[in-house]
mmCIF file with all atom_site columns, C-alpha atoms in Angstrom:
data_model
loop_
_atom_site.group_PDB
_atom_site.id
_atom_site.type_symbol
_atom_site.label_atom_id
_atom_site.label_alt_id
_atom_site.label_comp_id
_atom_site.label_asym_id
_atom_site.label_entity_id
_atom_site.label_seq_id
_atom_site.pdbx_PDB_ins_code
_atom_site.Cartn_x
_atom_site.Cartn_y
_atom_site.Cartn_z
_atom_site.occupancy
_atom_site.B_iso_or_equiv
_atom_site.pdbx_formal_charge
_atom_site.auth_seq_id
_atom_site.auth_comp_id
_atom_site.auth_asym_id
_atom_site.auth_atom_id
_atom_site.pdbx_PDB_model_num
ATOM 1  C CA . GLY A 1 1  ? 0.000   0.000   0.000   1.00 0.00 ? 24  GLY A CA 1
ATOM 2  C CA . VAL A 1 2  ? 0.890   3.651   -0.039  1.00 0.00 ? 25  VAL A CA 1
ATOM 3  C CA . HIS A 1 3  ? -0.184  6.904   1.591   1.00 0.00 ? 26  HIS A CA 1
ATOM 4  C CA . ILE A 1 4  ? 0.477   9.969   -0.594  1.00 0.00 ? 27  ILE A CA 1
ATOM 5  C CA . ASN A 1 5  ? -0.273  13.627  0.011   1.00 0.00 ? 28  ASN A CA 1
ATOM 6  C CA . LEU A 1 6  ? 0.158   15.944  -2.979  1.00 0.00 ? 29  LEU A CA 1
ATOM 7  C CA . GLY A 1 7  ? -0.295  18.983  -0.744  1.00 0.00 ? 30  GLY A CA 1
ATOM 8  C CA . PRO A 1 8  ? -3.115  21.495  -0.982  1.00 0.00 ? 31  PRO A CA 1
ATOM 9  C CA . THR A 1 9  ? -4.181  21.769  -4.635  1.00 0.00 ? 32  THR A CA 1
ATOM 10 C CA . SER A 1 10 ? -7.282  22.655  -6.605  1.00 0.00 ? 33  SER A CA 1
ATOM 11 C CA . HIS A 1 11 ? -9.245  19.827  -8.251  1.00 0.00 ? 34  HIS A CA 1
ATOM 12 C CA . ALA A 1 12 ? -7.702  20.608  -11.657 1.00 0.00 ? 35  ALA A CA 1
ATOM 13 C CA . ASP A 1 13 ? -4.189  20.729  -10.189 1.00 0.00 ? 36  ASP A CA 1
ATOM 14 C CA . ALA A 1 14 ? -4.788  17.436  -8.357  1.00 0.00 ? 37  ALA A CA 1
ATOM 15 C CA . THR A 1 15 ? -5.896  15.777  -11.602 1.00 0.00 ? 38  THR A CA 1
ATOM 16 C CA . THR A 1 16 ? -2.774  17.069  -13.335 1.00 0.00 ? 39  THR A CA 1
ATOM 17 C CA . ALA A 1 17 ? -0.598  15.907  -10.440 1.00 0.00 ? 40  ALA A CA 1
ATOM 18 C CA . LEU A 1 18 ? -2.130  12.420  -10.595 1.00 0.00 ? 41  LEU A CA 1
ATOM 19 C CA . PHE A 1 19 ? -1.966  11.863  -14.349 1.00 0.00 ? 42  PHE A CA 1
ATOM 20 C CA . ALA A 1 20 ? 0.770   14.080  -15.783 1.00 0.00 ? 43  ALA A CA 1
ATOM 21 C CA . GLU A 1 21 ? 4.476   13.562  -15.471 1.00 0.00 ? 44  GLU A CA 1
ATOM 22 C CA . ASN A 1 22 ? 7.526   15.309  -16.792 1.00 0.00 ? 45  ASN A CA 1
ATOM 23 C CA . ALA A 1 23 ? 10.184  13.306  -18.597 1.00 0.00 ? 46  ALA A CA 1
ATOM 24 C CA . SER A 1 24 ? 12.752  14.357  -16.010 1.00 0.00 ? 47  SER A CA 1
ATOM 25 C CA . GLU A 1 25 ? 10.833  13.149  -12.941 1.00 0.00 ? 48  GLU A CA 1
ATOM 26 C CA . VAL A 1 26 ? 11.365  9.859   -11.166 1.00 0.00 ? 49  VAL A CA 1
ATOM 27 C CA . LEU A 1 27 ? 9.683   8.178   -8.231  1.00 0.00 ? 50  LEU A CA 1
ATOM 28 C CA . VAL A 1 28 ? 12.028  6.726   -5.637  1.00 0.00 ? 51  VAL A CA 1
ATOM 29 C CA . THR A 1 29 ? 11.203  4.794   -2.507  1.00 0.00 ? 52  THR A CA 1
ATOM 30 C CA . CYS A 1 30 ? 13.647  4.504   0.358   1.00 0.00 ? 53  CYS A CA 1
ATOM 31 C CA . SER A 1 31 ? 13.777  3.993   4.091   1.00 0.00 ? 54  SER A CA 1
ATOM 32 C CA . SER A 1 32 ? 13.287  7.097   6.199   1.00 0.00 ? 55  SER A CA 1
ATOM 33 C CA . GLU A 1 33 ? 16.861  6.619   7.421   1.00 0.00 ? 56  GLU A CA 1
ATOM 34 C CA . SER A 1 34 ? 18.179  6.925   3.836   1.00 0.00 ? 57  SER A CA 1
ATOM 35 C CA . TYR A 1 35 ? 16.113  9.979   2.864   1.00 0.00 ? 58  TYR A CA 1
ATOM 36 C CA . GLY A 1 36 ? 18.665  12.500  4.143   1.00 0.00 ? 59  GLY A CA 1
ATOM 37 C CA . GLU A 1 37 ? 21.515  10.783  2.301   1.00 0.00 ? 60  GLU A CA 1
ATOM 38 C CA . ILE A 1 38 ? 19.517  10.743  -0.917  1.00 0.00 ? 61  ILE A CA 1
ATOM 39 C CA . CYS A 1 39 ? 18.799  14.475  -0.526  1.00 0.00 ? 62  CYS A CA 1
ATOM 40 C CA . VAL A 1 40 ? 22.533  15.156  -0.105  1.00 0.00 ? 63  VAL A CA 1
ATOM 41 C CA . LEU A 1 41 ? 23.335  13.144  -3.242  1.00 0.00 ? 64  LEU A CA 1
ATOM 42 C CA . LEU A 1 42 ? 20.664  14.950  -5.251  1.00 0.00 ? 65  LEU A CA 1
ATOM 43 C CA . ASP A 1 43 ? 21.944  18.314  -4.019  1.00 0.00 ? 66  ASP A CA 1
ATOM 44 C CA . LYS A 1 44 ? 25.496  17.427  -5.103  1.00 0.00 ? 67  LYS A CA 1
ATOM 45 C CA . ALA A 1 45 ? 24.228  16.358  -8.535  1.00 0.00 ? 68  ALA A CA 1
ATOM 46 C CA . GLY A 1 46 ? 22.352  19.656  -8.977  1.00 0.00 ? 69  GLY A CA 1
ATOM 47 C CA . ASP A 1 47 ? 19.069  20.252  -10.815 1.00 0.00 ? 70  ASP A CA 1
ATOM 48 C CA . PHE A 1 48 ? 17.322  17.545  -8.788  1.00 0.00 ? 71  PHE A CA 1
ATOM 49 C CA . PHE A 1 49 ? 14.819  18.454  -6.119  1.00 0.00 ? 72  PHE A CA 1
ATOM 50 C CA . PRO A 1 50 ? 13.460  15.782  -3.766  1.00 0.00 ? 73  PRO A CA 1
ATOM 51 C CA . LEU A 1 51 ? 9.850   15.961  -2.699  1.00 0.00 ? 74  LEU A CA 1
ATOM 52 C CA . ASP A 1 52 ? 8.612   13.689  0.073   1.00 0.00 ? 75  ASP A CA 1
ATOM 53 C CA . ILE A 1 53 ? 5.047   12.827  -0.951  1.00 0.00 ? 76  ILE A CA 1
ATOM 54 C CA . GLY A 1 54 ? 4.290   9.923   1.337   1.00 0.00 ? 77  GLY A CA 1
ATOM 55 C CA . GLU A 1 55 ? 5.012   6.509   2.724   1.00 0.00 ? 78  GLU A CA 1
ATOM 56 C CA . VAL A 1 56 ? 4.945   2.988   1.329   1.00 0.00 ? 79  VAL A CA 1
ATOM 57 C CA . GLY A 1 57 ? 3.278   0.282   3.400   1.00 0.00 ? 80  GLY A CA 1
ATOM 58 C CA . GLY A 1 58 ? -0.065  -0.918  4.620   1.00 0.00 ? 81  GLY A CA 1
ATOM 59 C CA . SER A 1 59 ? -2.927  -2.455  2.712   1.00 0.00 ? 82  SER A CA 1
ATOM 60 C CA . ARG A 1 60 ? -4.523  0.617   1.098   1.00 0.00 ? 83  ARG A CA 1
ATOM 61 C CA . LEU A 1 61 ? -3.846  3.083   -1.717  1.00 0.00 ? 84  LEU A CA 1
ATOM 62 C CA . GLU A 1 62 ? -4.573  6.497   -0.205  1.00 0.00 ? 85  GLU A CA 1
ATOM 63 C CA . ILE A 1 63 ? -3.984  9.704   -2.137  1.00 0.00 ? 86  ILE A CA 1
ATOM 64 C CA . PHE A 1 64 ? -4.804  13.111  -0.692  1.00 0.00 ? 87  PHE A CA 1
ATOM 65 C CA . ALA A 1 65 ? -4.553  16.705  -1.909  1.00 0.00 ? 88  ALA A CA 1
ATOM 66 C CA . GLY A 1 66 ? -4.138  18.455  1.427   1.00 0.00 ? 89  GLY A CA 1
ATOM 67 C CA . ASP A 1 67 ? -7.125  17.276  3.507   1.00 0.00 ? 90  ASP A CA 1
ATOM 68 C CA . ASN A 1 68 ? -9.124  16.290  0.401   1.00 0.00 ? 91  ASN A CA 1
ATOM 69 C CA . LYS A 1 69 ? -9.179  12.504  -0.122  1.00 0.00 ? 92  LYS A CA 1
ATOM 70 C CA . LEU A 1 70 ? -8.811  11.762  -3.840  1.00 0.00 ? 93  LEU A CA 1
ATOM 71 C CA . ILE A 1 71 ? -8.392  7.982   -3.789  1.00 0.00 ? 94  ILE A CA 1
ATOM 72 C CA . ASP A 1 72 ? -8.912  5.444   -1.014  1.00 0.00 ? 95  ASP A CA 1
ATOM 73 C CA . ALA A 1 73 ? -9.058  1.779   -1.967  1.00 0.00 ? 96  ALA A CA 1
ATOM 74 C CA . SER A 1 74 ? -7.760  -1.485  -0.591  1.00 0.00 ? 97  SER A CA 1
ATOM 75 C CA . ILE A 1 75 ? -4.946  -3.217  -2.454  1.00 0.00 ? 98  ILE A CA 1
ATOM 76 C CA . ASP A 1 76 ? -7.108  -6.372  -2.572  1.00 0.00 ? 99  ASP A CA 1
ATOM 77 C CA . GLU A 1 77 ? -9.923  -4.416  -4.247  1.00 0.00 ? 100 GLU A CA 1
ATOM 78 C CA . LEU A 1 78 ? -7.559  -2.888  -6.799  1.00 0.00 ? 101 LEU A CA 1
ATOM 79 C CA . ASN A 1 79 ? -5.925  -6.238  -7.501  1.00 0.00 ? 102 ASN A CA 1
ATOM 80 C CA . SER A 1 80 ? -9.259  -7.959  -8.126  1.00 0.00 ? 103 SER A CA 1
ATOM 81 C CA . VAL A 1 81 ? -10.292 -5.264  -10.624 1.00 0.00 ? 104 VAL A CA 1
ATOM 82 C CA . PHE A 1 82 ? -6.889  -5.318  -12.341 1.00 0.00 ? 105 PHE A CA 1
ATOM 83 C CA . SER A 1 83 ? -6.664  -9.103  -12.523 1.00 0.00 ? 106 SER A CA 1
ATOM 84 C CA . VAL A 1 84 ? -9.773  -9.415  -14.729 1.00 0.00 ? 107 VAL A CA 1
ATOM 85 C CA . ALA A 1 85 ? -9.530  -6.147  -16.694 1.00 0.00 ? 108 ALA A CA 1
ATOM 86 C CA . LEU A 1 86 ? -7.660  -7.473  -19.749 1.00 0.00 ? 109 LEU A CA 1
ATOM 87 C CA . GLU A 1 87 ? -9.709  -10.663 -19.877 1.00 0.00 ? 110 GLU A CA 1
ATOM 88 C CA . SER A 1 88 ? -12.939 -8.666  -19.731 1.00 0.00 ? 111 SER A CA 1
ATOM 89 C CA . GLN A 1 89 ? -11.782 -6.257  -22.442 1.00 0.00 ? 112 GLN A CA 1
ATOM 90 C CA . LEU A 1 90 ? -10.762 -9.076  -24.776 1.00 0.00 ? 113 LEU A CA 1
ATOM 91 C CA . ALA A 1 91 ? -14.070 -10.890 -24.225 1.00 0.00 ? 114 ALA A CA 1
ATOM 92 C CA . GLU A 1 92 ? -15.991 -7.707  -25.085 1.00 0.00 ? 115 GLU A CA 1
ATOM 93 C CA . GLU A 1 93 ? -13.977 -7.296  -28.296 1.00 0.00 ? 116 GLU A CA 1
ATOM 94 C CA . VAL A 1 94 ? -14.588 -10.907 -29.345 1.00 0.00 ? 117 VAL A CA 1
ATOM 95 C CA . HIS A 1 95 ? -18.334 -10.606 -28.802 1.00 0.00 ? 118 HIS A CA 1
ATOM 96 C CA . ALA A 1 96 ? -18.653 -7.154  -30.407 1.00 0.00 ? 119 ALA A CA 1
#
């Protein structure tokens, strides 16, 4: 699971934050003990700016924009939807 907070944003900005990405951005997970070291390395490299957006762990996908809950679903629920999505799509195409 994961708990993410994008910070206070408008609905349009939250949608952009969820579904848009720049080519130069990467998502990195690390232990909280390693976060400081990673920040130092990024600072030395220049042009890289770390942004702590949340924590990995648990059994839910939770995404917030400030206090506004955007997504809250169990990993089991998401997995069950994902596991049949391609099969369902292919079956619909065959019967269409």
